[in-house]
Amino acid sequence: MTDDLTPEDRSEFGRLLDEILPDLYRLARWLARDQASAEDLVQEASLRAYGRFRQFEKGTNFKAWLFRILHNHFLDQTRRGKRQAHSTDFAELEPVAPATIEGPIGLDVADLDSYVERVDESVAGAIAALPETYRTPFLLFALGDLSYEEIASTLGIPVGTVMSRLFRARQKLQGTLVTYATENGLLRPR
């Protein structure tokens, strides 16, 4: 890739990327469901965005633009992975201690760990169990703090579809988490 950006463009890209990198990584982590794949997704999305930064329309939402690049790359990887069947013997894998893992560009793993600690295992499991069509819009809304219009643009779907998928995601989560909410005092027992 040739670097035809001006020093000002490079500086602006770096500043904008630094502002959203933790959110970008969180989304990648939820999509990929493992740290190494999430780091790869963030790195590749960042490189692609850098290469296309001249195409970015200044004054629009950089976060939504980069989330779309990340999501499209994730979908490409998922499609490629389905074509390349592979298997792993999980008995041969050794767990890696969290303290030995380094975070992606500019992100301290402690930031992610503190975020994950705030999300109960039951909630994280319920979100992870959502079908992909519901999980991605939900994560863009909840973690990415994007509007319905920005989510629609990011995913390339109509706003009405975003609203419908968010509604269904909330319904599924509500059904899954009623017991959790009751046990933790978030909902009164019936």
mmCIF file of C-alpha atoms in Angstrom:
data_model
loop_
_atom_site.group_PDB
_atom_site.id
_atom_site.type_symbol
_atom_site.label_atom_id
_atom_site.label_comp_id
_atom_site.label_asym_id
_atom_site.label_seq_id
_atom_site.Cartn_x
_atom_site.Cartn_y
_atom_site.Cartn_z
ATOM 1 C CA MET A 1 0.000 0.000 0.000
ATOM 2 C CA THR A 2 1.391 3.399 -0.921
ATOM 3 C CA ASP A 3 1.078 6.217 1.540
ATOM 4 C CA ASP A 4 -0.259 9.184 -0.369
ATOM 5 C CA LEU A 5 -1.715 10.970 2.657
ATOM 6 C CA THR A 6 -0.514 14.385 3.660
ATOM 7 C CA PRO A 7 1.074 14.785 7.107
ATOM 8 C CA GLU A 8 -2.125 16.561 8.201
ATOM 9 C CA ASP A 9 -4.268 13.636 6.987
ATOM 10 C CA ARG A 10 -2.010 11.126 8.762
ATOM 11 C CA SER A 11 -2.248 13.163 11.951
ATOM 12 C CA GLU A 12 -6.032 13.467 11.703
ATOM 13 C CA PHE A 13 -6.411 9.751 11.000
ATOM 14 C CA GLY A 14 -4.271 8.905 14.044
ATOM 15 C CA ARG A 15 -6.249 11.263 16.266
ATOM 16 C CA LEU A 16 -9.610 9.906 15.100
ATOM 17 C CA LEU A 17 -8.452 6.307 15.433
ATOM 18 C CA ASP A 18 -7.124 6.894 18.956
ATOM 19 C CA GLU A 19 -10.522 8.252 20.016
ATOM 20 C CA ILE A 20 -12.447 5.156 18.940
ATOM 21 C CA LEU A 21 -9.879 2.375 19.269
ATOM 22 C CA PRO A 22 -11.242 0.997 22.566
ATOM 23 C CA ASP A 23 -14.781 0.840 21.094
ATOM 24 C CA LEU A 24 -13.476 -0.705 17.888
ATOM 25 C CA TYR A 25 -11.607 -3.345 19.860
ATOM 26 C CA ARG A 26 -14.628 -4.097 22.075
ATOM 27 C CA LEU A 27 -16.796 -4.642 19.003
ATOM 28 C CA ALA A 28 -14.138 -6.845 17.407
ATOM 29 C CA ARG A 29 -13.822 -8.844 20.627
ATOM 30 C CA TRP A 30 -17.558 -9.501 20.734
ATOM 31 C CA LEU A 31 -17.715 -10.386 17.043
ATOM 32 C CA ALA A 32 -14.629 -12.598 16.918
ATOM 33 C CA ARG A 33 -15.111 -14.042 20.407
ATOM 34 C CA ASP A 34 -11.396 -14.349 21.040
ATOM 35 C CA GLN A 35 -8.639 -11.862 21.711
ATOM 36 C CA ALA A 36 -6.194 -12.802 18.955
ATOM 37 C CA SER A 37 -8.853 -12.706 16.228
ATOM 38 C CA ALA A 38 -10.172 -9.407 17.598
ATOM 39 C CA GLU A 39 -6.701 -7.880 17.473
ATOM 40 C CA ASP A 40 -6.289 -9.087 13.889
ATOM 41 C CA LEU A 41 -9.682 -7.618 12.956
ATOM 42 C CA VAL A 42 -8.821 -4.243 14.482
ATOM 43 C CA GLN A 43 -5.415 -4.157 12.835
ATOM 44 C CA GLU A 44 -6.748 -5.090 9.402
ATOM 45 C CA ALA A 45 -9.707 -2.682 9.654
ATOM 46 C CA SER A 46 -7.337 0.107 10.718
ATOM 47 C CA LEU A 47 -4.996 -0.599 7.811
ATOM 48 C CA ARG A 48 -7.881 -0.681 5.351
ATOM 49 C CA ALA A 49 -9.280 2.564 6.743
ATOM 50 C CA TYR A 50 -5.858 4.215 6.541
ATOM 51 C CA GLY A 51 -5.541 3.157 2.908
ATOM 52 C CA ARG A 52 -8.969 4.577 2.135
ATOM 53 C CA PHE A 53 -8.824 7.664 4.345
ATOM 54 C CA ARG A 54 -8.893 9.977 1.319
ATOM 55 C CA GLN A 55 -12.344 8.499 0.550
ATOM 56 C CA PHE A 56 -13.636 9.324 4.038
ATOM 57 C CA GLU A 57 -16.048 12.225 3.857
ATOM 58 C CA LYS A 58 -14.872 14.725 6.468
ATOM 59 C CA GLY A 59 -17.626 15.871 8.774
ATOM 60 C CA THR A 60 -19.343 12.475 8.761
ATOM 61 C CA ASN A 61 -19.119 9.877 11.504
ATOM 62 C CA PHE A 62 -15.621 8.338 11.463
ATOM 63 C CA LYS A 63 -16.658 5.768 14.049
ATOM 64 C CA ALA A 64 -19.527 4.458 11.919
ATOM 65 C CA TRP A 65 -17.267 4.432 8.843
ATOM 66 C CA LEU A 66 -14.563 2.407 10.597
ATOM 67 C CA PHE A 67 -17.104 0.086 12.253
ATOM 68 C CA ARG A 68 -18.460 -0.675 8.791
ATOM 69 C CA ILE A 69 -14.978 -1.506 7.521
ATOM 70 C CA LEU A 70 -14.391 -3.759 10.548
ATOM 71 C CA HIS A 71 -17.761 -5.474 10.170
ATOM 72 C CA ASN A 72 -17.281 -6.048 6.437
ATOM 73 C CA HIS A 73 -13.831 -7.512 7.067
ATOM 74 C CA PHE A 74 -15.309 -9.756 9.777
ATOM 75 C CA LEU A 75 -17.945 -10.996 7.329
ATOM 76 C CA ASP A 76 -15.270 -11.622 4.680
ATOM 77 C CA GLN A 77 -13.208 -13.613 7.200
ATOM 78 C CA THR A 78 -16.276 -15.576 8.289
ATOM 79 C CA ARG A 79 -17.145 -16.474 4.695
ATOM 80 C CA ARG A 80 -13.543 -17.474 4.002
ATOM 81 C CA GLY A 81 -13.472 -19.565 7.162
ATOM 82 C CA LYS A 82 -16.578 -21.468 6.113
ATOM 83 C CA ARG A 83 -14.891 -22.373 2.841
ATOM 84 C CA GLN A 84 -11.726 -23.487 4.635
ATOM 85 C CA ALA A 85 -12.887 -26.181 7.018
ATOM 86 C CA HIS A 86 -10.444 -26.660 9.841
ATOM 87 C CA SER A 87 -10.458 -28.404 13.167
ATOM 88 C CA THR A 88 -8.672 -27.839 16.412
ATOM 89 C CA ASP A 89 -8.034 -30.310 19.167
ATOM 90 C CA PHE A 90 -8.850 -28.171 22.169
ATOM 91 C CA ALA A 91 -7.253 -30.701 24.507
ATOM 92 C CA GLU A 92 -3.869 -29.715 23.041
ATOM 93 C CA LEU A 93 -4.307 -26.011 23.700
ATOM 94 C CA GLU A 94 -2.831 -24.514 26.821
ATOM 95 C CA PRO A 95 -4.612 -21.575 28.418
ATOM 96 C CA VAL A 96 -2.716 -18.305 28.329
ATOM 97 C CA ALA A 97 -2.554 -16.306 31.529
ATOM 98 C CA PRO A 98 -4.278 -12.921 31.016
ATOM 99 C CA ALA A 99 -1.259 -11.070 32.432
ATOM 100 C CA THR A 100 0.924 -12.339 29.573
ATOM 101 C CA ILE A 101 -1.347 -11.088 26.805
ATOM 102 C CA GLU A 102 -0.551 -7.716 25.312
ATOM 103 C CA GLY A 103 -3.363 -5.505 24.047
ATOM 104 C CA PRO A 104 -3.767 -4.210 20.506
ATOM 105 C CA ILE A 105 -2.353 -0.929 19.286
ATOM 106 C CA GLY A 106 -2.737 1.652 22.042
ATOM 107 C CA LEU A 107 -5.223 -0.345 24.142
ATOM 108 C CA ASP A 108 -4.383 -1.523 27.614
ATOM 109 C CA VAL A 109 -5.778 -5.008 28.248
ATOM 110 C CA ALA A 110 -6.688 -3.827 31.752
ATOM 111 C CA ASP A 111 -9.274 -1.507 30.153
ATOM 112 C CA LEU A 112 -10.946 -4.470 28.465
ATOM 113 C CA ASP A 113 -10.665 -6.623 31.567
ATOM 114 C CA SER A 114 -12.319 -3.961 33.716
ATOM 115 C CA TYR A 115 -15.102 -3.679 31.154
ATOM 116 C CA VAL A 116 -15.608 -7.430 30.997
ATOM 117 C CA GLU A 117 -15.635 -7.643 34.806
ATOM 118 C CA ARG A 118 -18.586 -5.250 34.838
ATOM 119 C CA VAL A 119 -20.538 -7.507 32.493
ATOM 120 C CA ASP A 120 -21.773 -10.532 34.367
ATOM 121 C CA GLU A 121 -21.105 -13.931 32.831
ATOM 122 C CA SER A 122 -24.838 -14.506 32.378
ATOM 123 C CA VAL A 123 -25.258 -11.266 30.449
ATOM 124 C CA ALA A 124 -22.179 -11.869 28.309
ATOM 125 C CA GLY A 125 -23.355 -15.402 27.569
ATOM 126 C CA ALA A 126 -26.820 -14.194 26.611
ATOM 127 C CA ILE A 127 -25.365 -11.594 24.237
ATOM 128 C CA ALA A 128 -22.965 -14.141 22.735
ATOM 129 C CA ALA A 129 -25.872 -16.561 22.208
ATOM 130 C CA LEU A 130 -27.828 -14.062 20.112
ATOM 131 C CA PRO A 131 -27.958 -14.932 16.419
ATOM 132 C CA GLU A 132 -25.424 -12.882 14.439
ATOM 133 C CA THR A 133 -28.160 -10.860 12.701
ATOM 134 C CA TYR A 134 -29.339 -9.563 16.081
ATOM 135 C CA ARG A 135 -26.036 -9.530 17.967
ATOM 136 C CA THR A 136 -24.161 -7.183 15.623
ATOM 137 C CA PRO A 137 -26.759 -4.357 15.601
ATOM 138 C CA PHE A 138 -27.149 -4.765 19.369
ATOM 139 C CA LEU A 139 -23.392 -4.463 19.930
ATOM 140 C CA LEU A 140 -23.124 -1.455 17.613
ATOM 141 C CA PHE A 141 -25.904 0.195 19.594
ATOM 142 C CA ALA A 142 -24.789 -0.833 23.093
ATOM 143 C CA LEU A 143 -20.995 -0.745 22.744
ATOM 144 C CA GLY A 144 -20.548 1.469 19.725
ATOM 145 C CA ASP A 145 -23.076 4.044 20.886
ATOM 146 C CA LEU A 146 -24.226 4.466 17.279
ATOM 147 C CA SER A 147 -27.610 5.832 16.236
ATOM 148 C CA TYR A 148 -30.069 3.712 14.247
ATOM 149 C CA GLU A 149 -29.063 5.583 11.097
ATOM 150 C CA GLU A 150 -25.355 4.996 11.742
ATOM 151 C CA ILE A 151 -25.953 1.295 12.391
ATOM 152 C CA ALA A 152 -27.971 1.066 9.167
ATOM 153 C CA SER A 153 -25.138 2.721 7.267
ATOM 154 C CA THR A 154 -22.518 0.526 8.933
ATOM 155 C CA LEU A 155 -24.353 -2.707 8.134
ATOM 156 C CA GLY A 156 -25.777 -1.584 4.794
ATOM 157 C CA ILE A 157 -29.383 -2.284 5.820
ATOM 158 C CA PRO A 158 -32.486 -0.067 6.136
ATOM 159 C CA VAL A 159 -33.156 1.784 9.413
ATOM 160 C CA GLY A 160 -36.406 -0.156 9.849
ATOM 161 C CA THR A 161 -34.444 -3.407 9.757
ATOM 162 C CA VAL A 162 -32.073 -2.068 12.422
ATOM 163 C CA MET A 163 -35.026 -1.151 14.632
ATOM 164 C CA SER A 164 -36.594 -4.567 14.107
ATOM 165 C CA ARG A 165 -33.364 -6.439 14.856
ATOM 166 C CA LEU A 166 -32.705 -4.379 17.983
ATOM 167 C CA PHE A 167 -36.259 -5.042 19.175
ATOM 168 C CA ARG A 168 -35.838 -8.777 18.610
ATOM 169 C CA ALA A 169 -32.412 -8.778 20.282
ATOM 170 C CA ARG A 170 -33.912 -7.068 23.327
ATOM 171 C CA GLN A 171 -36.790 -9.554 23.388
ATOM 172 C CA LYS A 172 -34.417 -12.510 23.268
ATOM 173 C CA LEU A 173 -32.198 -10.997 25.960
ATOM 174 C CA GLN A 174 -35.201 -10.210 28.126
ATOM 175 C CA GLY A 175 -36.437 -13.794 27.853
ATOM 176 C CA THR A 176 -32.985 -15.163 28.647
ATOM 177 C CA LEU A 177 -32.178 -12.804 31.497
ATOM 178 C CA VAL A 178 -35.435 -12.676 33.503
ATOM 179 C CA THR A 179 -34.047 -15.044 36.139
ATOM 180 C CA TYR A 180 -30.757 -13.136 36.288
ATOM 181 C CA ALA A 181 -32.568 -9.794 36.701
ATOM 182 C CA THR A 182 -34.833 -11.171 39.427
ATOM 183 C CA GLU A 183 -31.918 -12.705 41.365
ATOM 184 C CA ASN A 184 -29.915 -9.461 41.172
ATOM 185 C CA GLY A 185 -32.764 -7.175 42.255
ATOM 186 C CA LEU A 186 -33.195 -5.597 38.838
ATOM 187 C CA LEU A 187 -36.703 -7.028 38.475
ATOM 188 C CA ARG A 188 -39.332 -7.754 41.077
ATOM 189 C CA PRO A 189 -40.398 -11.395 41.395
ATOM 190 C CA ARG A 190 -43.840 -12.127 39.952
#
